[in-house]
Structures are given as C-alpha cells and as structure tokens.
Amino acid sequence: DQELARRQQTLSLTTEFAQVTELLARLVRAFVATGDTRYLTFYYELAEYRSGKRSAPAADPVHYWEEVIAGLREHVPAVEVQGQTFAARMRQVGFADAELTVLDHALGISEQLHKIEQIAFAATQGLYDPAQGAFVSDGKPQTAFALKLLYGAQYAKLEAALTAEVTKLARLADARTHASVKQSTETLLDVIVFAATAIGMLLALA
C-alpha cells in the first residue's frame, strides 16, 4: 500500500534524524575526552551528511557510523557528491508544513549546539583562550574547560530543547501518517463492500 510505505519512510526519516543528532553529541564528547582525531573526522563528515553537503557513506548511515565508531569496520569516506538535506528528503515523502517548521526549529537549536561544540573542539586543541573568550592560534589545550562546556547547563538545556523538538516532529508525523493509512484502509474496505454487493446483485439477477 502506498500510504503504508509513505508512513514507513516518514517514521524512518524522523528516527534517523534523531539518531544522527545523538551521534554528533557522542562524537564531540569522545574527541574532547580522548583527543583522538578520528572522532573529529567522523563528526565533521556526519555533520556534512546531515546538512546535505555529503552523500551517505552506506545504505544505512546510522548503522554504518555506529560500527565505525565501535571499530567494527573501516571508515571509507563518502564520495564528494552533493547529498540531500533532511528538509528536502522530508518534503519528498510528504511532510506537512507544520512538521517542516518544527524541523527548522530543531536545526536552529542544532546550530547553537554546533557553535558550542566548535569552541570545545578548539579549546581541546589549544586554539581557544577561555580568558580572552576568543579563538587563538598558539594557546594551550583547555580540556577541562571544553568538558565543562559540553556538560554545562547551557549545553544541557539546548540538548533538552532539541530532544523536545525532535519528539514533537515524530509525534506530528506519526499522527498524520496514521490518519492517512486509516483513511486509505477505510476507503479500500468501502470499495470491497461495494464490489461484493454489486457481485451479489448480479448473481441474484442471473
């Protein structure tokens, strides 16, 4: 059924968006805690995939990155082919305007998180001076400061706000597609009943 397939696509997209967002937060914290530049590379490639600047590295991007982060498979960078933003992909499967507005809010919050994460990245590498509140080129690594940023109140509030928006998006999409599938099913039942009645009348006439 077309409506059922569209519902599955819709729920898959909202789930993927939530999982990618969570993965980005894990990667930034992993880099700051360990200093392992692999996490930095993974973070930027995943961020580019989410923004549509890079194509998917595999058919199931989330599963791919989970295995790469866990060291279960080798990372093969995606080809430099323009991908699609989540907004564009969601429009293709029929997301409503209200849902896309919620997505815009979520992306706006993500951008605020991204700015904090950039400071944390830079501080970890000695490229941000907390005393000056500015990016520098020859400072000392400030790991404690970076960790405080990522586990601080501001970051936590933004994460909570982002989770609320993603949850709202999933709820709206679920309600819309559920209603669509229900209506499609009821229409199909009406057609079946009408056809059965017509056949019964023809048999009676015969």
JSON list of C-alpha atoms in Angstrom, two decimals:
[
{"chain": "A", "resi": 1, "resn": "ASP", "atom": "CA", "xyz": [0.00, 0.00, 0.00]},
{"chain": "A", "resi": 2, "resn": "GLN", "atom": "CA", "xyz": [1.36, 3.40, -0.99]},
{"chain": "A", "resi": 3, "resn": "GLU", "atom": "CA", "xyz": [0.20, 5.17, 2.18]},
{"chain": "A", "resi": 4, "resn": "LEU", "atom": "CA", "xyz": [1.71, 2.49, 4.40]},
{"chain": "A", "resi": 5, "resn": "ALA", "atom": "CA", "xyz": [5.03, 2.72, 2.53]},
{"chain": "A", "resi": 6, "resn": "ARG", "atom": "CA", "xyz": [4.98, 6.51, 2.92]},
{"chain": "A", "resi": 7, "resn": "ARG", "atom": "CA", "xyz": [4.32, 6.14, 6.64]},
{"chain": "A", "resi": 8, "resn": "GLN", "atom": "CA", "xyz": [7.31, 3.81, 6.99]},
{"chain": "A", "resi": 9, "resn": "GLN", "atom": "CA", "xyz": [9.53, 6.28, 5.09]},
{"chain": "A", "resi": 10, "resn": "THR", "atom": "CA", "xyz": [8.34, 9.14, 7.27]},
{"chain": "A", "resi": 11, "resn": "LEU", "atom": "CA", "xyz": [8.99, 7.35, 10.55]},
{"chain": "A", "resi": 12, "resn": "SER", "atom": "CA", "xyz": [12.36, 6.12, 9.26]},
{"chain": "A", "resi": 13, "resn": "LEU", "atom": "CA", "xyz": [13.44, 9.68, 8.45]},
{"chain": "A", "resi": 14, "resn": "THR", "atom": "CA", "xyz": [12.42, 11.09, 11.84]},
{"chain": "A", "resi": 15, "resn": "THR", "atom": "CA", "xyz": [14.22, 8.23, 13.59]},
{"chain": "A", "resi": 16, "resn": "GLU", "atom": "CA", "xyz": [17.36, 8.74, 11.51]},
{"chain": "A", "resi": 17, "resn": "PHE", "atom": "CA", "xyz": [17.40, 12.47, 12.23]},
{"chain": "A", "resi": 18, "resn": "ALA", "atom": "CA", "xyz": [17.18, 11.81, 15.97]},
{"chain": "A", "resi": 19, "resn": "GLN", "atom": "CA", "xyz": [19.92, 9.16, 15.83]},
{"chain": "A", "resi": 20, "resn": "VAL", "atom": "CA", "xyz": [22.29, 11.34, 13.77]},
{"chain": "A", "resi": 21, "resn": "THR", "atom": "CA", "xyz": [21.81, 14.20, 16.24]},
{"chain": "A", "resi": 22, "resn": "GLU", "atom": "CA", "xyz": [22.64, 11.91, 19.16]},
{"chain": "A", "resi": 23, "resn": "LEU", "atom": "CA", "xyz": [25.70, 10.53, 17.36]},
{"chain": "A", "resi": 24, "resn": "LEU", "atom": "CA", "xyz": [27.09, 14.03, 16.81]},
{"chain": "A", "resi": 25, "resn": "ALA", "atom": "CA", "xyz": [26.88, 14.77, 20.54]},
{"chain": "A", "resi": 26, "resn": "ARG", "atom": "CA", "xyz": [28.64, 11.49, 21.34]},
{"chain": "A", "resi": 27, "resn": "LEU", "atom": "CA", "xyz": [31.43, 12.22, 18.86]},
{"chain": "A", "resi": 28, "resn": "VAL", "atom": "CA", "xyz": [32.20, 15.69, 20.16]},
{"chain": "A", "resi": 29, "resn": "ARG", "atom": "CA", "xyz": [32.39, 14.40, 23.73]},
{"chain": "A", "resi": 30, "resn": "ALA", "atom": "CA", "xyz": [34.53, 11.45, 22.66]},
{"chain": "A", "resi": 31, "resn": "PHE", "atom": "CA", "xyz": [37.03, 13.77, 20.96]},
{"chain": "A", "resi": 32, "resn": "VAL", "atom": "CA", "xyz": [37.27, 16.17, 23.90]},
{"chain": "A", "resi": 33, "resn": "ALA", "atom": "CA", "xyz": [37.67, 13.30, 26.38]},
{"chain": "A", "resi": 34, "resn": "THR", "atom": "CA", "xyz": [40.28, 11.37, 24.40]},
{"chain": "A", "resi": 35, "resn": "GLY", "atom": "CA", "xyz": [41.86, 13.80, 21.95]},
{"chain": "A", "resi": 36, "resn": "ASP", "atom": "CA", "xyz": [41.53, 11.11, 19.26]},
{"chain": "A", "resi": 37, "resn": "THR", "atom": "CA", "xyz": [41.24, 12.98, 15.95]},
{"chain": "A", "resi": 38, "resn": "ARG", "atom": "CA", "xyz": [39.27, 10.12, 14.41]},
{"chain": "A", "resi": 39, "resn": "TYR", "atom": "CA", "xyz": [36.24, 11.37, 16.30]},
{"chain": "A", "resi": 40, "resn": "LEU", "atom": "CA", "xyz": [36.80, 14.85, 14.92]},
{"chain": "A", "resi": 41, "resn": "THR", "atom": "CA", "xyz": [36.86, 13.49, 11.36]},
{"chain": "A", "resi": 42, "resn": "PHE", "atom": "CA", "xyz": [33.75, 11.41, 11.95]},
{"chain": "A", "resi": 43, "resn": "TYR", "atom": "CA", "xyz": [31.95, 14.39, 13.49]},
{"chain": "A", "resi": 44, "resn": "TYR", "atom": "CA", "xyz": [32.51, 16.69, 10.52]},
{"chain": "A", "resi": 45, "resn": "GLU", "atom": "CA", "xyz": [31.61, 14.06, 7.93]},
{"chain": "A", "resi": 46, "resn": "LEU", "atom": "CA", "xyz": [28.42, 13.17, 9.78]},
{"chain": "A", "resi": 47, "resn": "ALA", "atom": "CA", "xyz": [27.55, 16.86, 10.16]},
{"chain": "A", "resi": 48, "resn": "GLU", "atom": "CA", "xyz": [28.05, 17.36, 6.42]},
{"chain": "A", "resi": 49, "resn": "TYR", "atom": "CA", "xyz": [25.80, 14.38, 5.72]},
{"chain": "A", "resi": 50, "resn": "ARG", "atom": "CA", "xyz": [23.06, 15.84, 7.93]},
{"chain": "A", "resi": 51, "resn": "SER", "atom": "CA", "xyz": [23.31, 19.22, 6.19]},
{"chain": "A", "resi": 52, "resn": "GLY", "atom": "CA", "xyz": [23.20, 17.62, 2.73]},
{"chain": "A", "resi": 53, "resn": "LYS", "atom": "CA", "xyz": [26.77, 18.59, 1.81]},
{"chain": "A", "resi": 54, "resn": "ARG", "atom": "CA", "xyz": [27.90, 14.97, 1.61]},
{"chain": "A", "resi": 55, "resn": "SER", "atom": "CA", "xyz": [26.23, 11.81, 0.35]},
{"chain": "A", "resi": 56, "resn": "ALA", "atom": "CA", "xyz": [25.50, 8.84, 2.61]},
{"chain": "A", "resi": 57, "resn": "PRO", "atom": "CA", "xyz": [28.51, 6.54, 3.21]},
{"chain": "A", "resi": 58, "resn": "ALA", "atom": "CA", "xyz": [26.24, 3.48, 3.17]},
{"chain": "A", "resi": 59, "resn": "ALA", "atom": "CA", "xyz": [22.63, 2.43, 2.68]},
{"chain": "A", "resi": 60, "resn": "ASP", "atom": "CA", "xyz": [22.08, 2.68, 6.44]},
{"chain": "A", "resi": 61, "resn": "PRO", "atom": "CA", "xyz": [24.20, 5.67, 7.57]},
{"chain": "A", "resi": 62, "resn": "VAL", "atom": "CA", "xyz": [23.43, 5.35, 11.27]},
{"chain": "A", "resi": 63, "resn": "HIS", "atom": "CA", "xyz": [24.35, 1.67, 11.40]},
{"chain": "A", "resi": 64, "resn": "TYR", "atom": "CA", "xyz": [27.49, 2.42, 9.37]},
{"chain": "A", "resi": 65, "resn": "TRP", "atom": "CA", "xyz": [28.68, 5.12, 11.79]},
{"chain": "A", "resi": 66, "resn": "GLU", "atom": "CA", "xyz": [27.87, 3.02, 14.84]},
{"chain": "A", "resi": 67, "resn": "GLU", "atom": "CA", "xyz": [30.12, 0.25, 13.51]},
{"chain": "A", "resi": 68, "resn": "VAL", "atom": "CA", "xyz": [32.88, 2.70, 12.51]},
{"chain": "A", "resi": 69, "resn": "ILE", "atom": "CA", "xyz": [32.89, 4.36, 15.94]},
{"chain": "A", "resi": 70, "resn": "ALA", "atom": "CA", "xyz": [32.99, 0.96, 17.62]},
{"chain": "A", "resi": 71, "resn": "GLY", "atom": "CA", "xyz": [35.92, -0.08, 15.41]},
{"chain": "A", "resi": 72, "resn": "LEU", "atom": "CA", "xyz": [33.96, -2.89, 13.79]},
{"chain": "A", "resi": 73, "resn": "ARG", "atom": "CA", "xyz": [34.56, -1.65, 10.25]},
{"chain": "A", "resi": 74, "resn": "GLU", "atom": "CA", "xyz": [37.00, 0.59, 8.44]},
{"chain": "A", "resi": 75, "resn": "HIS", "atom": "CA", "xyz": [35.85, 4.08, 7.64]},
{"chain": "A", "resi": 76, "resn": "VAL", "atom": "CA", "xyz": [35.64, 4.78, 3.93]},
{"chain": "A", "resi": 77, "resn": "PRO", "atom": "CA", "xyz": [34.86, 8.47, 3.34]},
{"chain": "A", "resi": 78, "resn": "ALA", "atom": "CA", "xyz": [31.79, 9.11, 1.23]},
{"chain": "A", "resi": 79, "resn": "VAL", "atom": "CA", "xyz": [32.42, 10.41, -2.25]},
{"chain": "A", "resi": 80, "resn": "GLU", "atom": "CA", "xyz": [32.26, 14.18, -2.58]},
{"chain": "A", "resi": 81, "resn": "VAL", "atom": "CA", "xyz": [28.79, 14.11, -4.08]},
{"chain": "A", "resi": 82, "resn": "GLN", "atom": "CA", "xyz": [26.14, 16.61, -3.03]},
{"chain": "A", "resi": 83, "resn": "GLY", "atom": "CA", "xyz": [23.63, 14.87, -0.82]},
{"chain": "A", "resi": 84, "resn": "GLN", "atom": "CA", "xyz": [20.18, 15.95, 0.29]},
{"chain": "A", "resi": 85, "resn": "THR", "atom": "CA", "xyz": [19.22, 17.85, 3.40]},
{"chain": "A", "resi": 86, "resn": "PHE", "atom": "CA", "xyz": [16.76, 16.24, 5.78]},
{"chain": "A", "resi": 87, "resn": "ALA", "atom": "CA", "xyz": [14.30, 19.00, 4.91]},
{"chain": "A", "resi": 88, "resn": "ALA", "atom": "CA", "xyz": [14.46, 18.10, 1.20]},
{"chain": "A", "resi": 89, "resn": "ARG", "atom": "CA", "xyz": [14.10, 14.39, 1.92]},
{"chain": "A", "resi": 90, "resn": "MET", "atom": "CA", "xyz": [11.16, 15.04, 4.20]},
{"chain": "A", "resi": 91, "resn": "ARG", "atom": "CA", "xyz": [9.40, 17.17, 1.59]},
{"chain": "A", "resi": 92, "resn": "GLN", "atom": "CA", "xyz": [9.75, 14.33, -0.90]},
{"chain": "A", "resi": 93, "resn": "VAL", "atom": "CA", "xyz": [7.81, 11.94, 1.32]},
{"chain": "A", "resi": 94, "resn": "GLY", "atom": "CA", "xyz": [5.09, 14.47, 2.08]},
{"chain": "A", "resi": 95, "resn": "PHE", "atom": "CA", "xyz": [5.93, 16.06, 5.43]},
{"chain": "A", "resi": 96, "resn": "ALA", "atom": "CA", "xyz": [3.41, 18.78, 6.25]},
{"chain": "A", "resi": 97, "resn": "ASP", "atom": "CA", "xyz": [4.38, 22.46, 6.60]},
{"chain": "A", "resi": 98, "resn": "ALA", "atom": "CA", "xyz": [3.85, 22.32, 10.36]},
{"chain": "A", "resi": 99, "resn": "GLU", "atom": "CA", "xyz": [6.28, 19.42, 10.61]},
{"chain": "A", "resi": 100, "resn": "LEU", "atom": "CA", "xyz": [8.88, 21.19, 8.49]},
{"chain": "A", "resi": 101, "resn": "THR", "atom": "CA", "xyz": [8.56, 24.22, 10.75]},
{"chain": "A", "resi": 102, "resn": "VAL", "atom": "CA", "xyz": [9.37, 22.03, 13.74]},
{"chain": "A", "resi": 103, "resn": "LEU", "atom": "CA", "xyz": [12.35, 20.63, 11.81]},
{"chain": "A", "resi": 104, "resn": "ASP", "atom": "CA", "xyz": [13.57, 24.19, 11.21]},
{"chain": "A", "resi": 105, "resn": "HIS", "atom": "CA", "xyz": [13.38, 24.85, 14.96]},
{"chain": "A", "resi": 106, "resn": "ALA", "atom": "CA", "xyz": [15.35, 21.66, 15.63]},
{"chain": "A", "resi": 107, "resn": "LEU", "atom": "CA", "xyz": [18.02, 22.63, 13.11]},
{"chain": "A", "resi": 108, "resn": "GLY", "atom": "CA", "xyz": [18.24, 26.09, 14.65]},
{"chain": "A", "resi": 109, "resn": "ILE", "atom": "CA", "xyz": [18.92, 24.54, 18.05]},
{"chain": "A", "resi": 110, "resn": "SER", "atom": "CA", "xyz": [21.43, 22.19, 16.45]},
{"chain": "A", "resi": 111, "resn": "GLU", "atom": "CA", "xyz": [23.29, 25.19, 15.09]},
{"chain": "A", "resi": 112, "resn": "GLN", "atom": "CA", "xyz": [23.52, 26.68, 18.59]},
{"chain": "A", "resi": 113, "resn": "LEU", "atom": "CA", "xyz": [24.92, 23.38, 19.85]},
{"chain": "A", "resi": 114, "resn": "HIS", "atom": "CA", "xyz": [27.35, 23.33, 16.94]},
{"chain": "A", "resi": 115, "resn": "LYS", "atom": "CA", "xyz": [28.77, 26.72, 17.95]},
{"chain": "A", "resi": 116, "resn": "ILE", "atom": "CA", "xyz": [29.46, 25.46, 21.47]},
{"chain": "A", "resi": 117, "resn": "GLU", "atom": "CA", "xyz": [31.00, 22.30, 20.05]},
{"chain": "A", "resi": 118, "resn": "GLN", "atom": "CA", "xyz": [33.34, 24.34, 17.83]},
{"chain": "A", "resi": 119, "resn": "ILE", "atom": "CA", "xyz": [34.62, 26.16, 20.90]},
{"chain": "A", "resi": 120, "resn": "ALA", "atom": "CA", "xyz": [35.08, 22.83, 22.71]},
{"chain": "A", "resi": 121, "resn": "PHE", "atom": "CA", "xyz": [36.99, 21.41, 19.74]},
{"chain": "A", "resi": 122, "resn": "ALA", "atom": "CA", "xyz": [39.22, 24.46, 19.55]},
{"chain": "A", "resi": 123, "resn": "ALA", "atom": "CA", "xyz": [39.83, 24.58, 23.32]},
{"chain": "A", "resi": 124, "resn": "THR", "atom": "CA", "xyz": [40.89, 20.93, 23.30]},
{"chain": "A", "resi": 125, "resn": "GLN", "atom": "CA", "xyz": [43.47, 21.69, 20.62]},
{"chain": "A", "resi": 126, "resn": "GLY", "atom": "CA", "xyz": [44.75, 24.89, 22.23]},
{"chain": "A", "resi": 127, "resn": "LEU", "atom": "CA", "xyz": [43.01, 27.07, 19.67]},
{"chain": "A", "resi": 128, "resn": "TYR", "atom": "CA", "xyz": [40.66, 28.85, 22.07]},
{"chain": "A", "resi": 129, "resn": "ASP", "atom": "CA", "xyz": [41.54, 31.00, 25.04]},
{"chain": "A", "resi": 130, "resn": "PRO", "atom": "CA", "xyz": [38.78, 30.98, 27.71]},
{"chain": "A", "resi": 131, "resn": "ALA", "atom": "CA", "xyz": [40.28, 34.05, 29.41]},
{"chain": "A", "resi": 132, "resn": "GLN", "atom": "CA", "xyz": [40.02, 36.09, 26.22]},
{"chain": "A", "resi": 133, "resn": "GLY", "atom": "CA", "xyz": [36.85, 34.37, 25.05]},
{"chain": "A", "resi": 134, "resn": "ALA", "atom": "CA", "xyz": [38.38, 34.16, 21.59]},
{"chain": "A", "resi": 135, "resn": "PHE", "atom": "CA", "xyz": [39.93, 31.75, 19.12]},
{"chain": "A", "resi": 136, "resn": "VAL", "atom": "CA", "xyz": [43.73, 31.82, 19.05]},
{"chain": "A", "resi": 137, "resn": "SER", "atom": "CA", "xyz": [46.49, 30.11, 17.08]},
{"chain": "A", "resi": 138, "resn": "ASP", "atom": "CA", "xyz": [49.05, 29.28, 19.76]},
{"chain": "A", "resi": 139, "resn": "GLY", "atom": "CA", "xyz": [47.28, 28.65, 23.05]},
{"chain": "A", "resi": 140, "resn": "LYS", "atom": "CA", "xyz": [47.40, 25.76, 25.48]},
{"chain": "A", "resi": 141, "resn": "PRO", "atom": "CA", "xyz": [44.95, 22.84, 25.40]},
{"chain": "A", "resi": 142, "resn": "GLN", "atom": "CA", "xyz": [41.98, 23.55, 27.69]},
{"chain": "A", "resi": 143, "resn": "THR", "atom": "CA", "xyz": [40.40, 20.11, 28.06]},
{"chain": "A", "resi": 144, "resn": "ALA", "atom": "CA", "xyz": [38.79, 20.83, 31.42]},
{"chain": "A", "resi": 145, "resn": "PHE", "atom": "CA", "xyz": [37.16, 23.95, 30.01]},
{"chain": "A", "resi": 146, "resn": "ALA", "atom": "CA", "xyz": [35.93, 22.03, 26.95]},
{"chain": "A", "resi": 147, "resn": "LEU", "atom": "CA", "xyz": [34.40, 19.28, 29.08]},
{"chain": "A", "resi": 148, "resn": "LYS", "atom": "CA", "xyz": [32.73, 21.88, 31.29]},
{"chain": "A", "resi": 149, "resn": "LEU", "atom": "CA", "xyz": [31.15, 23.39, 28.17]},
{"chain": "A", "resi": 150, "resn": "LEU", "atom": "CA", "xyz": [29.80, 20.04, 26.95]},
{"chain": "A", "resi": 151, "resn": "TYR", "atom": "CA", "xyz": [28.43, 19.05, 30.35]},
{"chain": "A", "resi": 152, "resn": "GLY", "atom": "CA", "xyz": [27.36, 22.53, 31.38]},
{"chain": "A", "resi": 153, "resn": "ALA", "atom": "CA", "xyz": [23.88, 23.95, 31.91]},
{"chain": "A", "resi": 154, "resn": "GLN", "atom": "CA", "xyz": [23.66, 25.81, 28.59]},
{"chain": "A", "resi": 155, "resn": "TYR", "atom": "CA", "xyz": [24.57, 22.76, 26.51]},
{"chain": "A", "resi": 156, "resn": "ALA", "atom": "CA", "xyz": [22.21, 20.57, 28.53]},
{"chain": "A", "resi": 157, "resn": "LYS", "atom": "CA", "xyz": [19.31, 22.99, 28.05]},
{"chain": "A", "resi": 158, "resn": "LEU", "atom": "CA", "xyz": [19.90, 23.11, 24.31]},
{"chain": "A", "resi": 159, "resn": "GLU", "atom": "CA", "xyz": [20.05, 19.30, 24.16]},
{"chain": "A", "resi": 160, "resn": "ALA", "atom": "CA", "xyz": [16.76, 19.09, 26.06]},
{"chain": "A", "resi": 161, "resn": "ALA", "atom": "CA", "xyz": [15.16, 21.64, 23.73]},
{"chain": "A", "resi": 162, "resn": "LEU", "atom": "CA", "xyz": [16.41, 19.72, 20.69]},
{"chain": "A", "resi": 163, "resn": "THR", "atom": "CA", "xyz": [15.04, 16.45, 22.06]},
{"chain": "A", "resi": 164, "resn": "ALA", "atom": "CA", "xyz": [11.67, 18.12, 22.63]},
{"chain": "A", "resi": 165, "resn": "GLU", "atom": "CA", "xyz": [11.55, 19.39, 19.03]},
{"chain": "A", "resi": 166, "resn": "VAL", "atom": "CA", "xyz": [12.56, 16.02, 17.56]},
{"chain": "A", "resi": 167, "resn": "THR", "atom": "CA", "xyz": [9.95, 14.28, 19.72]},
{"chain": "A", "resi": 168, "resn": "LYS", "atom": "CA", "xyz": [7.32, 16.78, 18.57]},
{"chain": "A", "resi": 169, "resn": "LEU", "atom": "CA", "xyz": [8.31, 16.20, 14.94]},
{"chain": "A", "resi": 170, "resn": "ALA", "atom": "CA", "xyz": [7.99, 12.44, 15.35]},
{"chain": "A", "resi": 171, "resn": "ARG", "atom": "CA", "xyz": [4.61, 12.80, 17.07]},
{"chain": "A", "resi": 172, "resn": "LEU", "atom": "CA", "xyz": [3.19, 15.06, 14.35]},
{"chain": "A", "resi": 173, "resn": "ALA", "atom": "CA", "xyz": [4.48, 12.83, 11.55]},
{"chain": "A", "resi": 174, "resn": "ASP", "atom": "CA", "xyz": [3.15, 9.72, 13.26]},
{"chain": "A", "resi": 175, "resn": "ALA", "atom": "CA", "xyz": [-0.32, 11.23, 13.75]},
{"chain": "A", "resi": 176, "resn": "ARG", "atom": "CA", "xyz": [-0.52, 12.44, 10.15]},
{"chain": "A", "resi": 177, "resn": "THR", "atom": "CA", "xyz": [0.61, 9.18, 8.56]},
{"chain": "A", "resi": 178, "resn": "HIS", "atom": "CA", "xyz": [-1.54, 7.10, 10.90]},
{"chain": "A", "resi": 179, "resn": "ALA", "atom": "CA", "xyz": [-4.62, 9.08, 9.86]},
{"chain": "A", "resi": 180, "resn": "SER", "atom": "CA", "xyz": [-3.63, 8.75, 6.21]},
{"chain": "A", "resi": 181, "resn": "VAL", "atom": "CA", "xyz": [-3.21, 4.98, 6.45]},
{"chain": "A", "resi": 182, "resn": "LYS", "atom": "CA", "xyz": [-6.51, 4.69, 8.35]},
{"chain": "A", "resi": 183, "resn": "GLN", "atom": "CA", "xyz": [-8.37, 6.68, 5.70]},
{"chain": "A", "resi": 184, "resn": "SER", "atom": "CA", "xyz": [-6.78, 4.63, 2.91]},
{"chain": "A", "resi": 185, "resn": "THR", "atom": "CA", "xyz": [-7.80, 1.39, 4.65]},
{"chain": "A", "resi": 186, "resn": "GLU", "atom": "CA", "xyz": [-11.37, 2.58, 5.18]},
{"chain": "A", "resi": 187, "resn": "THR", "atom": "CA", "xyz": [-11.61, 3.62, 1.52]},
{"chain": "A", "resi": 188, "resn": "LEU", "atom": "CA", "xyz": [-10.35, 0.22, 0.44]},
{"chain": "A", "resi": 189, "resn": "LEU", "atom": "CA", "xyz": [-12.93, -1.52, 2.66]},
{"chain": "A", "resi": 190, "resn": "ASP", "atom": "CA", "xyz": [-15.70, 0.63, 1.17]},
{"chain": "A", "resi": 191, "resn": "VAL", "atom": "CA", "xyz": [-14.61, -0.40, -2.32]},
{"chain": "A", "resi": 192, "resn": "ILE", "atom": "CA", "xyz": [-14.54, -4.06, -1.34]},
{"chain": "A", "resi": 193, "resn": "VAL", "atom": "CA", "xyz": [-18.01, -3.88, 0.22]},
{"chain": "A", "resi": 194, "resn": "PHE", "atom": "CA", "xyz": [-19.39, -2.07, -2.85]},
{"chain": "A", "resi": 195, "resn": "ALA", "atom": "CA", "xyz": [-17.83, -4.63, -5.20]},
{"chain": "A", "resi": 196, "resn": "ALA", "atom": "CA", "xyz": [-19.15, -7.53, -3.15]},
{"chain": "A", "resi": 197, "resn": "THR", "atom": "CA", "xyz": [-22.65, -6.00, -3.10]},
{"chain": "A", "resi": 198, "resn": "ALA", "atom": "CA", "xyz": [-22.57, -5.44, -6.86]},
{"chain": "A", "resi": 199, "resn": "ILE", "atom": "CA", "xyz": [-21.48, -9.02, -7.48]},
{"chain": "A", "resi": 200, "resn": "GLY", "atom": "CA", "xyz": [-24.21, -10.28, -5.19]},
{"chain": "A", "resi": 201, "resn": "MET", "atom": "CA", "xyz": [-26.83, -8.26, -7.11]},
{"chain": "A", "resi": 202, "resn": "LEU", "atom": "CA", "xyz": [-25.56, -9.55, -10.44]},
{"chain": "A", "resi": 203, "resn": "LEU", "atom": "CA", "xyz": [-25.73, -13.13, -9.21]},
{"chain": "A", "resi": 204, "resn": "ALA", "atom": "CA", "xyz": [-29.25, -12.59, -7.94]},
{"chain": "A", "resi": 205, "resn": "LEU", "atom": "CA", "xyz": [-30.32, -11.16, -11.29]},
{"chain": "A", "resi": 206, "resn": "ALA", "atom": "CA", "xyz": [-28.69, -14.07, -13.08]}
]
